[in-house]
């Protein structure tokens, strides 16, 4: 992709799999939660992660301020990422971390926009059909 679009804007990160005895399979530690936790540690300079392949150097990683995660079934309409970053960078939303408790006490450390189910995704399984409720485009958002 870097050859196609030029520059060095696309990077690969791959984690080592570990044996999960309860699921009886090799998988990434803690699935998605672990992936995000380890990626955040990697961005903060930690070398104690299960990432075994990464194409970005430490200097580049330390400059990253915002991360947007998407699932395989996530649809990101045009300019949505730009708007989400705008919300994240607004001065009133900037996280303030209390060093004593090591927590965000003002502003936001994580933003999660409202998620809706597409018509296609809602028909994938009975479980999703039951819990998805109304599907499609919401004209009021």
JSON list of N, CA and C in Angstrom, two decimals, residues 54-118:
[
{"chain": "A", "resi": 54, "resn": "UNK", "atom": "N", "xyz": [6.46, -5.48, 13.51]},
{"chain": "A", "resi": 54, "resn": "UNK", "atom": "CA", "xyz": [5.94, -4.12, 13.43]},
{"chain": "A", "resi": 54, "resn": "UNK", "atom": "C", "xyz": [6.82, -3.37, 12.45]},
{"chain": "A", "resi": 55, "resn": "UNK", "atom": "N", "xyz": [6.21, -2.57, 11.62]},
{"chain": "A", "resi": 55, "resn": "UNK", "atom": "CA", "xyz": [6.97, -1.88, 10.58]},
{"chain": "A", "resi": 55, "resn": "UNK", "atom": "C", "xyz": [7.24, -0.42, 10.94]},
{"chain": "A", "resi": 56, "resn": "UNK", "atom": "N", "xyz": [6.72, 0.04, 12.07]},
{"chain": "A", "resi": 56, "resn": "UNK", "atom": "CA", "xyz": [6.92, 1.44, 12.47]},
{"chain": "A", "resi": 56, "resn": "UNK", "atom": "C", "xyz": [8.02, 1.50, 13.53]},
{"chain": "A", "resi": 57, "resn": "UNK", "atom": "N", "xyz": [8.87, 2.53, 13.45]},
{"chain": "A", "resi": 57, "resn": "UNK", "atom": "CA", "xyz": [9.92, 2.66, 14.45]},
{"chain": "A", "resi": 57, "resn": "UNK", "atom": "C", "xyz": [9.41, 3.40, 15.69]},
{"chain": "A", "resi": 58, "resn": "UNK", "atom": "N", "xyz": [10.18, 3.33, 16.77]},
{"chain": "A", "resi": 58, "resn": "UNK", "atom": "CA", "xyz": [9.76, 3.91, 18.05]},
{"chain": "A", "resi": 58, "resn": "UNK", "atom": "C", "xyz": [9.53, 5.41, 17.97]},
{"chain": "A", "resi": 59, "resn": "UNK", "atom": "N", "xyz": [10.34, 6.11, 17.20]},
{"chain": "A", "resi": 59, "resn": "UNK", "atom": "CA", "xyz": [10.18, 7.56, 17.09]},
{"chain": "A", "resi": 59, "resn": "UNK", "atom": "C", "xyz": [8.82, 7.91, 16.49]},
{"chain": "A", "resi": 60, "resn": "UNK", "atom": "N", "xyz": [8.42, 7.17, 15.46]},
{"chain": "A", "resi": 60, "resn": "UNK", "atom": "CA", "xyz": [7.12, 7.39, 14.84]},
{"chain": "A", "resi": 60, "resn": "UNK", "atom": "C", "xyz": [6.00, 7.05, 15.83]},
{"chain": "A", "resi": 61, "resn": "UNK", "atom": "N", "xyz": [6.13, 5.93, 16.52]},
{"chain": "A", "resi": 61, "resn": "UNK", "atom": "CA", "xyz": [5.08, 5.49, 17.45]},
{"chain": "A", "resi": 61, "resn": "UNK", "atom": "C", "xyz": [4.85, 6.50, 18.56]},
{"chain": "A", "resi": 62, "resn": "UNK", "atom": "N", "xyz": [5.91, 7.11, 19.07]},
{"chain": "A", "resi": 62, "resn": "UNK", "atom": "CA", "xyz": [5.76, 8.08, 20.16]},
{"chain": "A", "resi": 62, "resn": "UNK", "atom": "C", "xyz": [5.02, 9.34, 19.73]},
{"chain": "A", "resi": 63, "resn": "UNK", "atom": "N", "xyz": [4.97, 9.61, 18.45]},
{"chain": "A", "resi": 63, "resn": "UNK", "atom": "CA", "xyz": [4.28, 10.81, 17.95]},
{"chain": "A", "resi": 63, "resn": "UNK", "atom": "C", "xyz": [2.78, 10.60, 17.79]},
{"chain": "A", "resi": 64, "resn": "UNK", "atom": "N", "xyz": [2.31, 9.36, 17.87]},
{"chain": "A", "resi": 64, "resn": "UNK", "atom": "CA", "xyz": [0.89, 9.07, 17.67]},
{"chain": "A", "resi": 64, "resn": "UNK", "atom": "C", "xyz": [0.10, 9.54, 18.89]},
{"chain": "A", "resi": 65, "resn": "UNK", "atom": "N", "xyz": [-0.90, 10.38, 18.66]},
{"chain": "A", "resi": 65, "resn": "UNK", "atom": "CA", "xyz": [-1.72, 10.90, 19.75]},
{"chain": "A", "resi": 65, "resn": "UNK", "atom": "C", "xyz": [-3.10, 10.28, 19.79]},
{"chain": "A", "resi": 66, "resn": "UNK", "atom": "N", "xyz": [-3.63, 9.89, 18.63]},
{"chain": "A", "resi": 66, "resn": "UNK", "atom": "CA", "xyz": [-5.00, 9.38, 18.57]},
{"chain": "A", "resi": 66, "resn": "UNK", "atom": "C", "xyz": [-5.03, 8.09, 17.76]},
{"chain": "A", "resi": 67, "resn": "UNK", "atom": "N", "xyz": [-5.86, 7.16, 18.19]},
{"chain": "A", "resi": 67, "resn": "UNK", "atom": "CA", "xyz": [-6.04, 5.89, 17.49]},
{"chain": "A", "resi": 67, "resn": "UNK", "atom": "C", "xyz": [-7.53, 5.68, 17.29]},
{"chain": "A", "resi": 68, "resn": "UNK", "atom": "N", "xyz": [-7.91, 5.32, 16.08]},
{"chain": "A", "resi": 68, "resn": "UNK", "atom": "CA", "xyz": [-9.29, 4.94, 15.78]},
{"chain": "A", "resi": 68, "resn": "UNK", "atom": "C", "xyz": [-9.27, 3.46, 15.45]},
{"chain": "A", "resi": 69, "resn": "UNK", "atom": "N", "xyz": [-10.06, 2.68, 16.16]},
{"chain": "A", "resi": 69, "resn": "UNK", "atom": "CA", "xyz": [-10.13, 1.24, 15.89]},
{"chain": "A", "resi": 69, "resn": "UNK", "atom": "C", "xyz": [-11.43, 0.93, 15.17]},
{"chain": "A", "resi": 70, "resn": "UNK", "atom": "N", "xyz": [-11.34, 0.03, 14.21]},
{"chain": "A", "resi": 70, "resn": "UNK", "atom": "CA", "xyz": [-12.50, -0.39, 13.43]},
{"chain": "A", "resi": 70, "resn": "UNK", "atom": "C", "xyz": [-12.57, -1.90, 13.43]},
{"chain": "A", "resi": 71, "resn": "UNK", "atom": "N", "xyz": [-13.76, -2.44, 13.57]},
{"chain": "A", "resi": 71, "resn": "UNK", "atom": "CA", "xyz": [-13.96, -3.88, 13.42]},
{"chain": "A", "resi": 71, "resn": "UNK", "atom": "C", "xyz": [-14.15, -4.18, 11.94]},
{"chain": "A", "resi": 72, "resn": "UNK", "atom": "N", "xyz": [-14.08, -5.45, 11.59]},
{"chain": "A", "resi": 72, "resn": "UNK", "atom": "CA", "xyz": [-14.20, -5.83, 10.18]},
{"chain": "A", "resi": 72, "resn": "UNK", "atom": "C", "xyz": [-15.56, -5.46, 9.60]},
{"chain": "A", "resi": 73, "resn": "UNK", "atom": "N", "xyz": [-16.58, -5.35, 10.44]},
{"chain": "A", "resi": 73, "resn": "UNK", "atom": "CA", "xyz": [-17.91, -5.01, 9.94]},
{"chain": "A", "resi": 73, "resn": "UNK", "atom": "C", "xyz": [-18.26, -3.54, 10.16]},
{"chain": "A", "resi": 74, "resn": "UNK", "atom": "N", "xyz": [-17.28, -2.73, 10.54]},
{"chain": "A", "resi": 74, "resn": "UNK", "atom": "CA", "xyz": [-17.53, -1.31, 10.77]},
{"chain": "A", "resi": 74, "resn": "UNK", "atom": "C", "xyz": [-17.54, -0.55, 9.45]},
{"chain": "A", "resi": 75, "resn": "UNK", "atom": "N", "xyz": [-18.54, 0.28, 9.28]},
{"chain": "A", "resi": 75, "resn": "UNK", "atom": "CA", "xyz": [-18.60, 1.17, 8.12]},
{"chain": "A", "resi": 75, "resn": "UNK", "atom": "C", "xyz": [-18.31, 2.57, 8.62]},
{"chain": "A", "resi": 76, "resn": "UNK", "atom": "N", "xyz": [-17.33, 3.20, 8.03]},
{"chain": "A", "resi": 76, "resn": "UNK", "atom": "CA", "xyz": [-16.94, 4.55, 8.44]},
{"chain": "A", "resi": 76, "resn": "UNK", "atom": "C", "xyz": [-17.30, 5.51, 7.31]},
{"chain": "A", "resi": 77, "resn": "UNK", "atom": "N", "xyz": [-18.46, 6.18, 7.42]},
{"chain": "A", "resi": 77, "resn": "UNK", "atom": "CA", "xyz": [-18.86, 7.12, 6.36]},
{"chain": "A", "resi": 77, "resn": "UNK", "atom": "C", "xyz": [-17.83, 8.22, 6.17]},
{"chain": "A", "resi": 78, "resn": "UNK", "atom": "N", "xyz": [-17.84, 8.80, 4.99]},
{"chain": "A", "resi": 78, "resn": "UNK", "atom": "CA", "xyz": [-16.90, 9.86, 4.63]},
{"chain": "A", "resi": 78, "resn": "UNK", "atom": "C", "xyz": [-16.89, 10.97, 5.68]},
{"chain": "A", "resi": 79, "resn": "UNK", "atom": "N", "xyz": [-15.72, 11.43, 6.03]},
{"chain": "A", "resi": 79, "resn": "UNK", "atom": "CA", "xyz": [-15.46, 12.52, 6.97]},
{"chain": "A", "resi": 79, "resn": "UNK", "atom": "C", "xyz": [-15.79, 12.19, 8.43]},
{"chain": "A", "resi": 80, "resn": "UNK", "atom": "N", "xyz": [-16.22, 10.96, 8.72]},
{"chain": "A", "resi": 80, "resn": "UNK", "atom": "CA", "xyz": [-16.53, 10.59, 10.10]},
{"chain": "A", "resi": 80, "resn": "UNK", "atom": "C", "xyz": [-15.27, 10.58, 10.95]},
{"chain": "A", "resi": 81, "resn": "UNK", "atom": "N", "xyz": [-14.18, 10.05, 10.43]},
{"chain": "A", "resi": 81, "resn": "UNK", "atom": "CA", "xyz": [-12.92, 10.04, 11.19]},
{"chain": "A", "resi": 81, "resn": "UNK", "atom": "C", "xyz": [-12.47, 11.46, 11.49]},
{"chain": "A", "resi": 82, "resn": "UNK", "atom": "N", "xyz": [-12.58, 12.34, 10.52]},
{"chain": "A", "resi": 82, "resn": "UNK", "atom": "CA", "xyz": [-12.20, 13.75, 10.72]},
{"chain": "A", "resi": 82, "resn": "UNK", "atom": "C", "xyz": [-13.04, 14.39, 11.83]},
{"chain": "A", "resi": 83, "resn": "UNK", "atom": "N", "xyz": [-14.34, 14.10, 11.85]},
{"chain": "A", "resi": 83, "resn": "UNK", "atom": "CA", "xyz": [-15.22, 14.65, 12.88]},
{"chain": "A", "resi": 83, "resn": "UNK", "atom": "C", "xyz": [-14.89, 14.07, 14.26]},
{"chain": "A", "resi": 84, "resn": "UNK", "atom": "N", "xyz": [-14.60, 12.77, 14.30]},
{"chain": "A", "resi": 84, "resn": "UNK", "atom": "CA", "xyz": [-14.26, 12.13, 15.57]},
{"chain": "A", "resi": 84, "resn": "UNK", "atom": "C", "xyz": [-12.96, 12.70, 16.12]},
{"chain": "A", "resi": 85, "resn": "UNK", "atom": "N", "xyz": [-11.98, 12.91, 15.26]},
{"chain": "A", "resi": 85, "resn": "UNK", "atom": "CA", "xyz": [-10.72, 13.52, 15.70]},
{"chain": "A", "resi": 85, "resn": "UNK", "atom": "C", "xyz": [-10.95, 14.95, 16.16]},
{"chain": "A", "resi": 86, "resn": "UNK", "atom": "N", "xyz": [-11.86, 15.66, 15.49]},
{"chain": "A", "resi": 86, "resn": "UNK", "atom": "CA", "xyz": [-12.21, 17.01, 15.92]},
{"chain": "A", "resi": 86, "resn": "UNK", "atom": "C", "xyz": [-12.78, 17.03, 17.33]},
{"chain": "A", "resi": 87, "resn": "UNK", "atom": "N", "xyz": [-13.62, 16.07, 17.65]},
{"chain": "A", "resi": 87, "resn": "UNK", "atom": "CA", "xyz": [-14.18, 15.95, 19.00]},
{"chain": "A", "resi": 87, "resn": "UNK", "atom": "C", "xyz": [-13.06, 15.64, 19.99]},
{"chain": "A", "resi": 88, "resn": "UNK", "atom": "N", "xyz": [-12.19, 14.72, 19.63]},
{"chain": "A", "resi": 88, "resn": "UNK", "atom": "CA", "xyz": [-11.10, 14.31, 20.53]},
{"chain": "A", "resi": 88, "resn": "UNK", "atom": "C", "xyz": [-10.13, 15.46, 20.80]},
{"chain": "A", "resi": 89, "resn": "UNK", "atom": "N", "xyz": [-9.90, 16.32, 19.82]},
{"chain": "A", "resi": 89, "resn": "UNK", "atom": "CA", "xyz": [-8.92, 17.40, 20.00]},
{"chain": "A", "resi": 89, "resn": "UNK", "atom": "C", "xyz": [-9.52, 18.67, 20.60]},
{"chain": "A", "resi": 90, "resn": "UNK", "atom": "N", "xyz": [-10.83, 18.70, 20.80]},
{"chain": "A", "resi": 90, "resn": "UNK", "atom": "CA", "xyz": [-11.45, 19.88, 21.40]},
{"chain": "A", "resi": 90, "resn": "UNK", "atom": "C", "xyz": [-10.88, 20.08, 22.81]},
{"chain": "A", "resi": 91, "resn": "UNK", "atom": "N", "xyz": [-10.50, 21.31, 23.17]},
{"chain": "A", "resi": 91, "resn": "UNK", "atom": "CA", "xyz": [-9.86, 21.54, 24.48]},
{"chain": "A", "resi": 91, "resn": "UNK", "atom": "C", "xyz": [-10.67, 21.05, 25.68]},
{"chain": "A", "resi": 92, "resn": "UNK", "atom": "N", "xyz": [-11.99, 21.11, 25.63]},
{"chain": "A", "resi": 92, "resn": "UNK", "atom": "CA", "xyz": [-12.79, 20.66, 26.77]},
{"chain": "A", "resi": 92, "resn": "UNK", "atom": "C", "xyz": [-12.83, 19.15, 26.90]},
{"chain": "A", "resi": 93, "resn": "UNK", "atom": "N", "xyz": [-12.47, 18.44, 25.84]},
{"chain": "A", "resi": 93, "resn": "UNK", "atom": "CA", "xyz": [-12.47, 16.98, 25.89]},
{"chain": "A", "resi": 93, "resn": "UNK", "atom": "C", "xyz": [-11.10, 16.40, 26.21]},
{"chain": "A", "resi": 94, "resn": "UNK", "atom": "N", "xyz": [-10.07, 17.23, 26.22]},
{"chain": "A", "resi": 94, "resn": "UNK", "atom": "CA", "xyz": [-8.70, 16.76, 26.47]},
{"chain": "A", "resi": 94, "resn": "UNK", "atom": "C", "xyz": [-8.63, 16.07, 27.83]},
{"chain": "A", "resi": 95, "resn": "UNK", "atom": "N", "xyz": [-8.10, 14.85, 27.87]},
{"chain": "A", "resi": 95, "resn": "UNK", "atom": "CA", "xyz": [-8.05, 14.15, 29.16]},
{"chain": "A", "resi": 95, "resn": "UNK", "atom": "C", "xyz": [-7.04, 14.75, 30.13]},
{"chain": "A", "resi": 96, "resn": "UNK", "atom": "N", "xyz": [-7.45, 14.84, 31.38]},
{"chain": "A", "resi": 96, "resn": "UNK", "atom": "CA", "xyz": [-6.57, 15.27, 32.45]},
{"chain": "A", "resi": 96, "resn": "UNK", "atom": "C", "xyz": [-6.38, 14.07, 33.37]},
{"chain": "A", "resi": 97, "resn": "UNK", "atom": "N", "xyz": [-5.15, 13.65, 33.55]},
{"chain": "A", "resi": 97, "resn": "UNK", "atom": "CA", "xyz": [-4.87, 12.45, 34.33]},
{"chain": "A", "resi": 97, "resn": "UNK", "atom": "C", "xyz": [-4.40, 12.83, 35.73]},
{"chain": "A", "resi": 98, "resn": "UNK", "atom": "N", "xyz": [-5.09, 12.31, 36.73]},
{"chain": "A", "resi": 98, "resn": "UNK", "atom": "CA", "xyz": [-4.70, 12.49, 38.12]},
{"chain": "A", "resi": 98, "resn": "UNK", "atom": "C", "xyz": [-3.57, 11.50, 38.41]},
{"chain": "A", "resi": 99, "resn": "UNK", "atom": "N", "xyz": [-2.39, 12.02, 38.69]},
{"chain": "A", "resi": 99, "resn": "UNK", "atom": "CA", "xyz": [-1.21, 11.16, 38.90]},
{"chain": "A", "resi": 99, "resn": "UNK", "atom": "C", "xyz": [-1.34, 10.27, 40.14]},
{"chain": "A", "resi": 100, "resn": "UNK", "atom": "N", "xyz": [-2.11, 10.71, 41.13]},
{"chain": "A", "resi": 100, "resn": "UNK", "atom": "CA", "xyz": [-2.25, 9.90, 42.35]},
{"chain": "A", "resi": 100, "resn": "UNK", "atom": "C", "xyz": [-3.02, 8.61, 42.10]},
{"chain": "A", "resi": 101, "resn": "UNK", "atom": "N", "xyz": [-4.08, 8.69, 41.31]},
{"chain": "A", "resi": 101, "resn": "UNK", "atom": "CA", "xyz": [-4.89, 7.49, 41.05]},
{"chain": "A", "resi": 101, "resn": "UNK", "atom": "C", "xyz": [-4.65, 6.93, 39.66]},
{"chain": "A", "resi": 102, "resn": "UNK", "atom": "N", "xyz": [-3.84, 7.65, 38.86]},
{"chain": "A", "resi": 102, "resn": "UNK", "atom": "CA", "xyz": [-3.50, 7.22, 37.50]},
{"chain": "A", "resi": 102, "resn": "UNK", "atom": "C", "xyz": [-4.74, 6.98, 36.65]},
{"chain": "A", "resi": 103, "resn": "UNK", "atom": "N", "xyz": [-5.65, 7.94, 36.70]},
{"chain": "A", "resi": 103, "resn": "UNK", "atom": "CA", "xyz": [-6.90, 7.85, 35.94]},
{"chain": "A", "resi": 103, "resn": "UNK", "atom": "C", "xyz": [-7.27, 9.20, 35.34]},
{"chain": "A", "resi": 104, "resn": "UNK", "atom": "N", "xyz": [-8.05, 9.14, 34.28]},
{"chain": "A", "resi": 104, "resn": "UNK", "atom": "CA", "xyz": [-8.59, 10.36, 33.69]},
{"chain": "A", "resi": 104, "resn": "UNK", "atom": "C", "xyz": [-9.67, 10.87, 34.63]},
{"chain": "A", "resi": 105, "resn": "UNK", "atom": "N", "xyz": [-9.52, 12.10, 35.11]},
{"chain": "A", "resi": 105, "resn": "UNK", "atom": "CA", "xyz": [-10.50, 12.67, 36.03]},
{"chain": "A", "resi": 105, "resn": "UNK", "atom": "C", "xyz": [-11.27, 13.83, 35.41]},
{"chain": "A", "resi": 106, "resn": "UNK", "atom": "N", "xyz": [-10.84, 14.26, 34.24]},
{"chain": "A", "resi": 106, "resn": "UNK", "atom": "CA", "xyz": [-11.53, 15.33, 33.53]},
{"chain": "A", "resi": 106, "resn": "UNK", "atom": "C", "xyz": [-11.29, 15.12, 32.05]},
{"chain": "A", "resi": 107, "resn": "UNK", "atom": "N", "xyz": [-12.29, 15.39, 31.24]},
{"chain": "A", "resi": 107, "resn": "UNK", "atom": "CA", "xyz": [-12.16, 15.16, 29.81]},
{"chain": "A", "resi": 107, "resn": "UNK", "atom": "C", "xyz": [-12.38, 13.70, 29.49]},
{"chain": "A", "resi": 108, "resn": "UNK", "atom": "N", "xyz": [-11.81, 13.24, 28.39]},
{"chain": "A", "resi": 108, "resn": "UNK", "atom": "CA", "xyz": [-12.05, 11.88, 27.93]},
{"chain": "A", "resi": 108, "resn": "UNK", "atom": "C", "xyz": [-10.76, 11.23, 27.44]},
{"chain": "A", "resi": 109, "resn": "UNK", "atom": "N", "xyz": [-10.54, 9.99, 27.85]},
{"chain": "A", "resi": 109, "resn": "UNK", "atom": "CA", "xyz": [-9.42, 9.20, 27.36]},
{"chain": "A", "resi": 109, "resn": "UNK", "atom": "C", "xyz": [-9.84, 8.30, 26.22]},
{"chain": "A", "resi": 110, "resn": "UNK", "atom": "N", "xyz": [-11.13, 7.97, 26.20]},
{"chain": "A", "resi": 110, "resn": "UNK", "atom": "CA", "xyz": [-11.69, 7.11, 25.15]},
{"chain": "A", "resi": 110, "resn": "UNK", "atom": "C", "xyz": [-13.00, 7.72, 24.69]},
{"chain": "A", "resi": 111, "resn": "UNK", "atom": "N", "xyz": [-13.19, 7.79, 23.39]},
{"chain": "A", "resi": 111, "resn": "UNK", "atom": "CA", "xyz": [-14.46, 8.22, 22.82]},
{"chain": "A", "resi": 111, "resn": "UNK", "atom": "C", "xyz": [-15.05, 7.04, 22.07]},
{"chain": "A", "resi": 112, "resn": "UNK", "atom": "N", "xyz": [-16.32, 6.79, 22.27]},
{"chain": "A", "resi": 112, "resn": "UNK", "atom": "CA", "xyz": [-16.97, 5.72, 21.53]},
{"chain": "A", "resi": 112, "resn": "UNK", "atom": "C", "xyz": [-18.25, 6.27, 20.92]},
{"chain": "A", "resi": 113, "resn": "UNK", "atom": "N", "xyz": [-18.26, 6.44, 19.61]},
{"chain": "A", "resi": 113, "resn": "UNK", "atom": "CA", "xyz": [-19.47, 6.93, 18.97]},
{"chain": "A", "resi": 113, "resn": "UNK", "atom": "C", "xyz": [-20.57, 5.88, 19.01]},
{"chain": "A", "resi": 114, "resn": "UNK", "atom": "N", "xyz": [-21.78, 6.32, 18.79]},
{"chain": "A", "resi": 114, "resn": "UNK", "atom": "CA", "xyz": [-22.91, 5.40, 18.75]},
{"chain": "A", "resi": 114, "resn": "UNK", "atom": "C", "xyz": [-22.70, 4.42, 17.62]},
{"chain": "A", "resi": 115, "resn": "UNK", "atom": "N", "xyz": [-22.96, 3.16, 17.89]},
{"chain": "A", "resi": 115, "resn": "UNK", "atom": "CA", "xyz": [-22.79, 2.11, 16.90]},
{"chain": "A", "resi": 115, "resn": "UNK", "atom": "C", "xyz": [-24.16, 1.60, 16.50]},
{"chain": "A", "resi": 116, "resn": "UNK", "atom": "N", "xyz": [-24.38, 1.47, 15.21]},
{"chain": "A", "resi": 116, "resn": "UNK", "atom": "CA", "xyz": [-25.64, 0.89, 14.74]},
{"chain": "A", "resi": 116, "resn": "UNK", "atom": "C", "xyz": [-25.31, -0.29, 13.84]},
{"chain": "A", "resi": 117, "resn": "UNK", "atom": "N", "xyz": [-26.27, -1.15, 13.68]},
{"chain": "A", "resi": 117, "resn": "UNK", "atom": "CA", "xyz": [-26.09, -2.37, 12.90]},
{"chain": "A", "resi": 117, "resn": "UNK", "atom": "C", "xyz": [-26.62, -2.13, 11.48]},
{"chain": "A", "resi": 118, "resn": "UNK", "atom": "N", "xyz": [-25.82, -2.50, 10.49]},
{"chain": "A", "resi": 118, "resn": "UNK", "atom": "CA", "xyz": [-26.28, -2.36, 9.10]},
{"chain": "A", "resi": 118, "resn": "UNK", "atom": "C", "xyz": [-27.30, -3.44, 8.79]}
]
